[in-house]
Amino acid sequence: MKFTDFFKIKQGRDDPVVAAQIKAATEVALEPQERALMRAHLSEYMKIRPIRSPISEERVSQAPAYWRAHTSSVFAAALMLALGVSTASAAETALPGDILYPVKVHVTEEVRAALMSGPKDKANWAVDRASRRLQEAATLAVQGKLTARAQAEINSNFEEHLKTAIADRAELEGDNDLAAATEIETNIGATLRAHEEVLDSVRAKLADGDNVKAHVEAVIDSVHIAAGVSTDKETRLENKIKEGTSVSVGAVAKDKRSSAKAKIDNTKDLLVRTQKRLNAQAKAQAQGQLKVAREAFEAGERSDARGDKAGAFSDFSTALRTAVETSAFVAGGVNVADSSEHRDRSDEDEHAISATTITTTSSSSTTINATTSSELNSGGKIDLGN
């Protein structure tokens, strides 16, 4: 059933005139090119001239409690339609402090969470959201805009996303789906370690005594602690699997092989698409990590061929873990590079505007002075108008 079918009420069907009006109204739409252009303009404008509104943020930030109690797929879809594609699209680039940021975090992302099916998908989306918060921290830090308030908001949301992922992983573990539970924990730990490295590279470029540097370090501390806890939990889950029967270990190793191969292939494609946006050091590091992942995968193939199911499981686990970490590292590196480029463009624009203003003012002064001198020398008067 289409959303517009809700408008086809009895009166509309019985009255040809009303029916025609409703039909015409529901068919009004922008052309694809117009929608794309509008989204592009709005997104770019929000980057250059973000609107700050603490009051609006506070009001919208009350949404999470409501969502947890009332979210449903139907309501989520209806809300997205009401919100509008353009607004939701523009909100994707919003950062803490921007007027659309609460929409991004508490509406569009919550809608996606509501549409996830099963604890594994929900957990992976929660990890993706945690990754988004850390990318936002890096972006603001590069731009010199990571304030204490923004850092606190990012940390709060980051911890909330991790709690969700951990709860979903615990549900899988409770259902004795150790393969899925371990994969989730691998995703959590590897993603956090990659972002910790990216944030540390950003921190290293900031001057001592810079408030932004202190805020970055606070985020890094949270990530480091969470990554350590995740690594310990992943190890315990893997040991639990190895203590099972040979058949169960073999089945889990087979699942791990499929996940590792898919992630390695996806990471390779990501690196090919984005390598020109990475600096030489980051590119070399990513390529090296991807090589380690491939070698671990090949070792798993050899272990499996020998009938060493436990060894194959360990090797494929290493391959998956390394591929996930590489993927997150590449995404984080691209984000930092793009943020630096955006900052440099903004600085150039500001300098250009300042230079234009100075030139215009200077030219105007020269013209006025020349006119004044000419008029005075001729004994005339300057016409100021009526």
C-alpha positions as a printed NumPy array, in Angstrom:
array([[  0.   ,   0.   ,   0.   ],
       [  1.358,   3.395,  -0.97 ],
       [  1.512,   6.189,   1.568],
       [ -0.704,   8.293,  -0.703],
       [ -3.425,   5.635,  -0.51 ],
       [ -4.253,   6.917,   2.963],
       [ -5.672,   9.995,   1.279],
       [ -8.136,   7.973,  -0.778],
       [-10.986,   8.338,   1.691],
       [-14.581,   7.465,   0.908],
       [-15.524,  11.044,   0.115],
       [-12.711,  11.22 ,  -2.408],
       [-13.804,   8.053,  -4.167],
       [-17.46 ,   9.089,  -4.31 ],
       [-16.846,  12.66 ,  -5.464],
       [-15.071,  12.751,  -8.861],
       [-13.979,  16.355,  -8.354],
       [-12.441,  15.691,  -4.93 ],
       [-10.85 ,  12.495,  -6.211],
       [ -9.267,  14.367,  -9.097],
       [ -7.948,  17.075,  -6.759],
       [ -6.449,  14.521,  -4.383],
       [ -4.857,  12.632,  -7.266],
       [ -3.367,  15.829,  -8.669],
       [ -2.034,  16.872,  -5.245],
       [ -0.33 ,  13.54 ,  -4.606],
       [  1.376,  13.663,  -7.996],
       [  3.038,  17.035,  -7.395],
       [  6.781,  16.474,  -7.061],
       [ 10.116,  17.987,  -7.911],
       [ 12.106,  16.566, -10.78 ],
       [ 15.022,  14.293,  -9.729],
       [ 17.52 ,  16.929, -10.864],
       [ 15.712,  19.587,  -8.827],
       [ 15.671,  17.421,  -5.706],
       [ 19.369,  16.627,  -6.067],
       [ 20.233,  20.286,  -6.607],
       [ 18.183,  21.346,  -3.596],
       [ 19.846,  18.765,  -1.365],
       [ 23.303,  19.786,  -2.584],
       [ 22.654,  23.483,  -1.971],
       [ 21.171,  22.89 ,   1.478],
       [ 23.969,  20.542,   2.491],
       [ 26.691,  22.935,   1.344],
       [ 24.97 ,  25.874,   3.017],
       [ 24.769,  24.   ,   6.325],
       [ 28.508,  23.278,   6.116],
       [ 29.419,  26.902,   5.507],
       [ 26.783,  28.625,   7.653],
       [ 25.629,  26.159,  10.334],
       [ 22.787,  27.51 ,  12.485],
       [ 23.305,  27.157,  16.198],
       [ 20.292,  26.749,  18.436],
       [ 20.758,  25.244,  21.91 ],
       [ 17.023,  25.533,  22.582],
       [ 16.074,  23.513,  19.526],
       [ 18.77 ,  20.946,  20.29 ],
       [ 17.479,  20.541,  23.836],
       [ 13.933,  20.038,  22.648],
       [ 14.812,  17.509,  19.977],
       [ 17.279,  15.7  ,  22.243],
       [ 14.327,  14.531,  24.346],
       [ 13.43 ,  12.175,  21.486],
       [ 15.474,   9.075,  22.527],
       [ 13.237,   8.174,  25.497],
       [ 10.165,   8.451,  23.306],
       [ 11.765,   6.349,  20.591],
       [ 12.723,   3.564,  22.975],
       [  9.151,   3.353,  24.209],
       [  7.183,   3.817,  20.99 ],
       [  9.337,   3.025,  17.957],
       [  7.775,   0.831,  15.305],
       [  8.661,   0.294,  11.679],
       [  5.409,   1.833,  10.448],
       [  5.743,   4.917,  12.621],
       [  9.409,   5.27 ,  11.661],
       [  8.583,   5.167,   7.965],
       [  5.756,   7.668,   8.416],
       [  8.05 ,  10.021,  10.319],
       [ 10.651,   9.873,   7.577],
       [  7.992,  10.812,   5.034],
       [  6.873,  13.687,   7.238],
       [ 10.455,  14.82 ,   7.801],
       [ 11.213,  14.885,   4.104],
       [ 14.077,  13.459,   2.091],
       [ 15.833,  16.802,   1.708],
       [ 15.949,  17.494,   5.449],
       [ 17.083,  13.967,   6.286],
       [ 19.765,  14.12 ,   3.591],
       [ 21.069,  17.493,   4.773],
       [ 21.123,  16.247,   8.371],
       [ 23.604,  13.507,   7.425],
       [ 26.432,  16.048,   7.265],
       [ 25.45 ,  17.818,  10.501],
       [ 27.885,  17.982,  13.409],
       [ 27.321,  18.567,  17.139],
       [ 26.129,  22.155,  17.54 ],
       [ 24.381,  22.282,  14.159],
       [ 20.615,  22.747,  14.155],
       [ 20.075,  19.509,  12.201],
       [ 22.358,  17.348,  14.359],
       [ 19.575,  16.16 ,  16.703],
       [ 17.574,  15.178,  13.621],
       [ 20.511,  13.104,  12.397],
       [ 21.155,  11.308,  15.692],
       [ 17.718,  11.07 ,  17.27 ],
       [ 15.478,  10.77 ,  14.223],
       [ 17.032,   9.452,  11.004],
       [ 19.472,   7.104,  12.748],
       [ 16.745,   5.894,  15.109],
       [ 14.514,   5.227,  12.111],
       [ 17.21 ,   3.019,  10.613],
       [ 17.629,   1.252,  13.954],
       [ 13.877,   0.589,  14.073],
       [ 13.989,  -0.984,  10.632],
       [ 16.783,  -3.427,  11.549],
       [ 15.725,  -7.047,  11.965],
       [ 17.374,  -9.264,  14.534],
       [ 20.025,  -8.598,  17.193],
       [ 22.967,  -9.081,  14.817],
       [ 21.85 ,  -6.372,  12.384],
       [ 20.893,  -4.089,  15.262],
       [ 24.277,  -4.59 ,  16.914],
       [ 26.194,  -3.87 ,  13.712],
       [ 24.19 ,  -0.681,  13.141],
       [ 24.903,   0.389,  16.729],
       [ 28.629,  -0.111,  16.042],
       [ 28.285,   1.956,  12.87 ],
       [ 26.655,   4.736,  14.906],
       [ 29.48 ,   4.639,  17.444],
       [ 31.896,   4.914,  14.515],
       [ 29.983,   7.949,  13.224],
       [ 30.341,   9.713,  16.572],
       [ 34.097,   9.164,  16.552],
       [ 34.344,  10.472,  12.99 ],
       [ 32.461,  13.576,  14.115],
       [ 34.95 ,  14.065,  16.935],
       [ 37.836,  13.823,  14.463],
       [ 36.135,  16.231,  12.047],
       [ 35.532,  18.861,  14.721],
       [ 39.066,  18.446,  16.058],
       [ 40.606,  18.951,  12.617],
       [ 38.471,  22.059,  12.151],
       [ 39.427,  23.337,  15.615],
       [ 35.794,  23.213,  16.763],
       [ 35.752,  20.331,  19.254],
       [ 34.426,  22.132,  22.33 ],
       [ 33.845,  20.688,  25.791],
       [ 30.115,  20.574,  25.112],
       [ 30.532,  18.81 ,  21.762],
       [ 32.967,  16.323,  23.276],
       [ 30.559,  15.54 ,  26.128],
       [ 27.671,  15.027,  23.699],
       [ 29.756,  12.779,  21.458],
       [ 30.96 ,  10.694,  24.404],
       [ 27.418,  10.327,  25.751],
       [ 26.021,   9.147,  22.418],
       [ 29.066,   6.944,  21.794],
       [ 28.586,   5.142,  25.109],
       [ 24.853,   4.739,  24.437],
       [ 25.535,   3.125,  21.058],
       [ 28.077,   0.755,  22.604],
       [ 25.6  ,  -0.281,  25.292],
       [ 23.097,  -1.137,  22.569],
       [ 25.649,  -3.193,  20.636],
       [ 26.76 ,  -5.029,  23.772],
       [ 23.162,  -5.786,  24.775],
       [ 22.423,  -7.247,  21.337],
       [ 25.644,  -9.268,  21.446],
       [ 24.657, -10.589,  24.884],
       [ 21.287, -11.651,  23.454],
       [ 23.052, -13.643,  20.746],
       [ 25.348, -15.219,  23.314],
       [ 22.332, -16.098,  25.46 ],
       [ 20.79 , -17.844,  22.46 ],
       [ 24.076, -19.783,  22.122],
       [ 24.775, -18.17 ,  18.745],
       [ 28.445, -17.844,  19.598],
       [ 29.505, -17.337,  15.984],
       [ 27.374, -14.2  ,  15.612],
       [ 28.217, -12.972,  19.12 ],
       [ 31.95 , -13.296,  18.458],
       [ 31.638, -11.542,  15.113],
       [ 29.861,  -8.61 ,  16.773],
       [ 32.562,  -8.343,  19.427],
       [ 35.219,  -8.486,  16.704],
       [ 33.475,  -5.636,  14.919],
       [ 33.319,  -3.564,  18.099],
       [ 36.945,  -4.039,  19.114],
       [ 38.496,  -3.656,  15.66 ],
       [ 36.438,  -0.563,  14.858],
       [ 37.379,   1.11 ,  18.129],
       [ 41.09 ,   0.343,  17.752],
       [ 41.096,   1.86 ,  14.264],
       [ 39.383,   5.045,  15.417],
       [ 41.704,   5.313,  18.394],
       [ 44.634,   5.324,  15.973],
       [ 43.003,   7.927,  13.717],
       [ 42.152,  10.191,  16.658],
       [ 45.667,   9.803,  18.024],
       [ 47.09 ,  10.999,  14.687],
       [ 44.8  ,  14.04 ,  14.88 ],
       [ 45.859,  14.697,  18.477],
       [ 49.546,  14.55 ,  17.528],
       [ 49.1  ,  17.508,  15.162],
       [ 47.536,  19.763,  17.799],
       [ 49.597,  22.126,  19.911],
       [ 50.151,  21.475,  23.611],
       [ 47.833,  23.581,  25.719],
       [ 45.209,  23.669,  22.98 ],
       [ 41.764,  23.039,  24.486],
       [ 40.811,  21.018,  21.42 ],
       [ 43.71 ,  18.661,  22.115],
       [ 42.45 ,  18.072,  25.649],
       [ 38.97 ,  17.265,  24.338],
       [ 40.396,  14.84 ,  21.757],
       [ 42.358,  13.1  ,  24.498],
       [ 39.159,  12.703,  26.524],
       [ 37.502,  10.958,  23.578],
       [ 40.58 ,   8.777,  23.028],
       [ 40.514,   7.695,  26.684],
       [ 36.901,   6.527,  26.356],
       [ 37.656,   4.661,  23.137],
       [ 40.784,   3.031,  24.574],
       [ 38.959,   1.703,  27.623],
       [ 36.05 ,   0.377,  25.555],
       [ 38.417,  -1.274,  23.055],
       [ 40.267,  -3.058,  25.856],
       [ 37.048,  -4.404,  27.356],
       [ 35.889,  -5.574,  23.928],
       [ 39.165,  -7.358,  23.194],
       [ 38.948,  -9.272,  26.482],
       [ 35.357, -10.283,  25.775],
       [ 36.225, -11.389,  22.238],
       [ 39.019, -13.587,  23.586],
       [ 36.676, -15.217,  26.112],
       [ 34.08 , -15.909,  23.412],
       [ 36.681, -17.434,  21.093],
       [ 37.984, -19.656,  23.891],
       [ 34.432, -20.756,  24.615],
       [ 34.043, -21.794,  20.982],
       [ 37.35 , -23.681,  20.959],
       [ 36.28 , -25.61 ,  24.058],
       [ 33.271, -26.982,  22.167],
       [ 33.119, -30.093,  19.993],
       [ 35.176, -30.365,  16.824],
       [ 32.009, -30.188,  14.733],
       [ 30.864, -26.912,  16.324],
       [ 34.312, -25.387,  15.919],
       [ 34.34 , -26.435,  12.281],
       [ 30.917, -24.885,  11.674],
       [ 31.934, -21.611,  13.289],
       [ 35.213, -21.623,  11.339],
       [ 33.221, -21.975,   8.128],
       [ 31.053, -18.967,   9.031],
       [ 34.137, -16.993,  10.032],
       [ 35.76 , -17.809,   6.693],
       [ 32.787, -16.415,   4.764],
       [ 32.713, -13.233,   6.855],
       [ 36.478, -12.743,   6.548],
       [ 36.491, -13.198,   2.775],
       [ 33.609, -10.757,   2.294],
       [ 35.219,  -8.141,   4.534],
       [ 38.619,  -8.461,   2.866],
       [ 37.042,  -8.001,  -0.567],
       [ 34.984,  -5.012,   0.602],
       [ 37.993,  -3.403,   2.26 ],
       [ 40.086,  -3.888,  -0.868],
       [ 37.399,  -2.149,  -2.952],
       [ 37.154,   0.667,  -0.392],
       [ 40.909,   1.224,  -0.485],
       [ 40.935,   1.313,  -4.292],
       [ 38.131,   3.902,  -4.347],
       [ 39.614,   6.151,  -1.681],
       [ 43.401,   5.749,  -1.922],
       [ 43.836,   9.106,  -3.678],
       [ 42.229,  10.823,  -0.681],
       [ 44.639,   9.254,   1.817],
       [ 48.106,  10.555,   2.537],
       [ 51.043,   8.327,   1.622],
       [ 51.603,   7.082,   5.175],
       [ 47.967,   6.137,   5.757],
       [ 47.738,   4.469,   2.357],
       [ 50.865,   2.378,   2.993],
       [ 49.616,   1.377,   6.442],
       [ 46.213,   0.33 ,   5.091],
       [ 47.813,  -1.709,   2.309],
       [ 50.08 ,  -3.406,   4.855],
       [ 47.166,  -4.272,   7.128],
       [ 45.166,  -5.641,   4.211],
       [ 48.121,  -7.843,   3.288],
       [ 48.185,  -9.214,   6.848],
       [ 44.464,  -9.992,   6.59 ],
       [ 44.947, -11.86 ,   3.306],
       [ 47.883, -13.843,   4.71 ],
       [ 45.85 , -14.832,   7.768],
       [ 43.014, -15.931,   5.503],
       [ 45.382, -18.077,   3.429],
       [ 46.745, -19.603,   6.639],
       [ 43.183, -20.458,   7.609],
       [ 42.666, -22.201,   4.295],
       [ 45.764, -24.328,   4.906],
       [ 44.693, -25.154,   8.465],
       [ 41.252, -26.165,   7.26 ],
       [ 42.751, -28.376,   4.548],
       [ 44.793, -30.187,   7.245],
       [ 41.655, -30.757,   9.29 ],
       [ 42.793, -28.335,  11.991],
       [ 39.415, -26.723,  12.643],
       [ 40.559, -24.831,  15.735],
       [ 43.559, -23.451,  13.854],
       [ 41.372, -22.472,  10.918],
       [ 38.978, -20.713,  13.275],
       [ 41.836, -18.705,  14.822],
       [ 43.311, -17.774,  11.446],
       [ 39.987, -16.712,   9.94 ],
       [ 39.246, -14.726,  13.108],
       [ 42.533, -12.866,  12.705],
       [ 41.758, -12.216,   9.043],
       [ 38.312, -10.817,   9.845],
       [ 39.558,  -8.722,  12.756],
       [ 42.351,  -7.195,  10.664],
       [ 40.064,  -6.502,   7.705],
       [ 37.474,  -4.773,   9.908],
       [ 40.158,  -2.657,  11.545],
       [ 41.635,  -1.74 ,   8.153],
       [ 38.242,  -0.743,   6.79 ],
       [ 37.522,   1.496,   9.781],
       [ 41.02 ,   2.985,   9.567],
       [ 40.575,   3.843,   5.876],
       [ 37.149,   5.389,   6.483],
       [ 38.522,   7.405,   9.39 ],
       [ 41.54 ,   8.526,   7.384],
       [ 39.372,   9.667,   4.482],
       [ 37.144,  11.566,   6.897],
       [ 40.127,  13.411,   8.384],
       [ 41.509,  14.203,   4.921],
       [ 38.153,  15.563,   3.746],
       [ 37.767,  17.603,   6.939],
       [ 41.222,  19.111,   6.475],
       [ 40.405,  19.99 ,   2.868],
       [ 37.111,  21.579,   3.925],
       [ 38.917,  23.59 ,   6.604],
       [ 41.522,  24.793,   4.118],
       [ 38.807,  25.791,   1.631],
       [ 36.963,  27.699,   4.336],
       [ 40.161,  29.513,   5.286],
       [ 40.81 ,  30.387,   1.642],
       [ 37.244,  31.661,   1.243],
       [ 37.583,  33.834,   4.336],
       [ 40.886,  35.25 ,   3.085],
       [ 39.36 ,  35.895,  -0.339],
       [ 36.368,  37.674,   1.203],
       [ 38.656,  39.759,   3.407],
       [ 40.901,  40.647,   0.472],
       [ 37.899,  41.58 ,  -1.666],
       [ 36.513,  43.766,   1.103],
       [ 39.826,  45.548,   1.559],
       [ 40.232,  46.041,  -2.192],
       [ 36.691,  47.333,  -2.572],
       [ 37.087,  49.699,   0.351],
       [ 40.412,  50.929,  -0.976],
       [ 38.993,  51.46 ,  -4.469],
       [ 35.99 ,  53.303,  -3.096],
       [ 38.199,  55.547,  -0.99 ],
       [ 40.414,  56.286,  -3.985],
       [ 37.411,  57.178,  -6.127],
       [ 35.934,  59.442,  -3.475],
       [ 39.258,  61.135,  -2.832],
       [ 39.826,  61.695,  -6.549],
       [ 36.325,  63.096,  -7.015],
       [ 36.656,  65.321,  -3.974],
       [ 39.99 ,  66.67 ,  -5.159],
       [ 38.631,  67.329,  -8.648],
       [ 35.553,  69.113,  -7.392],
       [ 37.456,  71.217,  -4.896],
       [ 40.054,  72.203,  -7.448],
       [ 37.342,  73.304,  -9.852],
       [ 35.506,  75.152,  -7.144],
       [ 32.455,  72.97 ,  -7.583],
       [ 30.392,  71.045,  -5.023],
       [ 29.819,  67.323,  -4.514],
       [ 26.248,  66.335,  -5.379],
       [ 24.991,  64.212,  -2.449],
       [ 21.542,  63.809,  -3.97 ],
       [ 18.176,  64.881,  -2.613]])
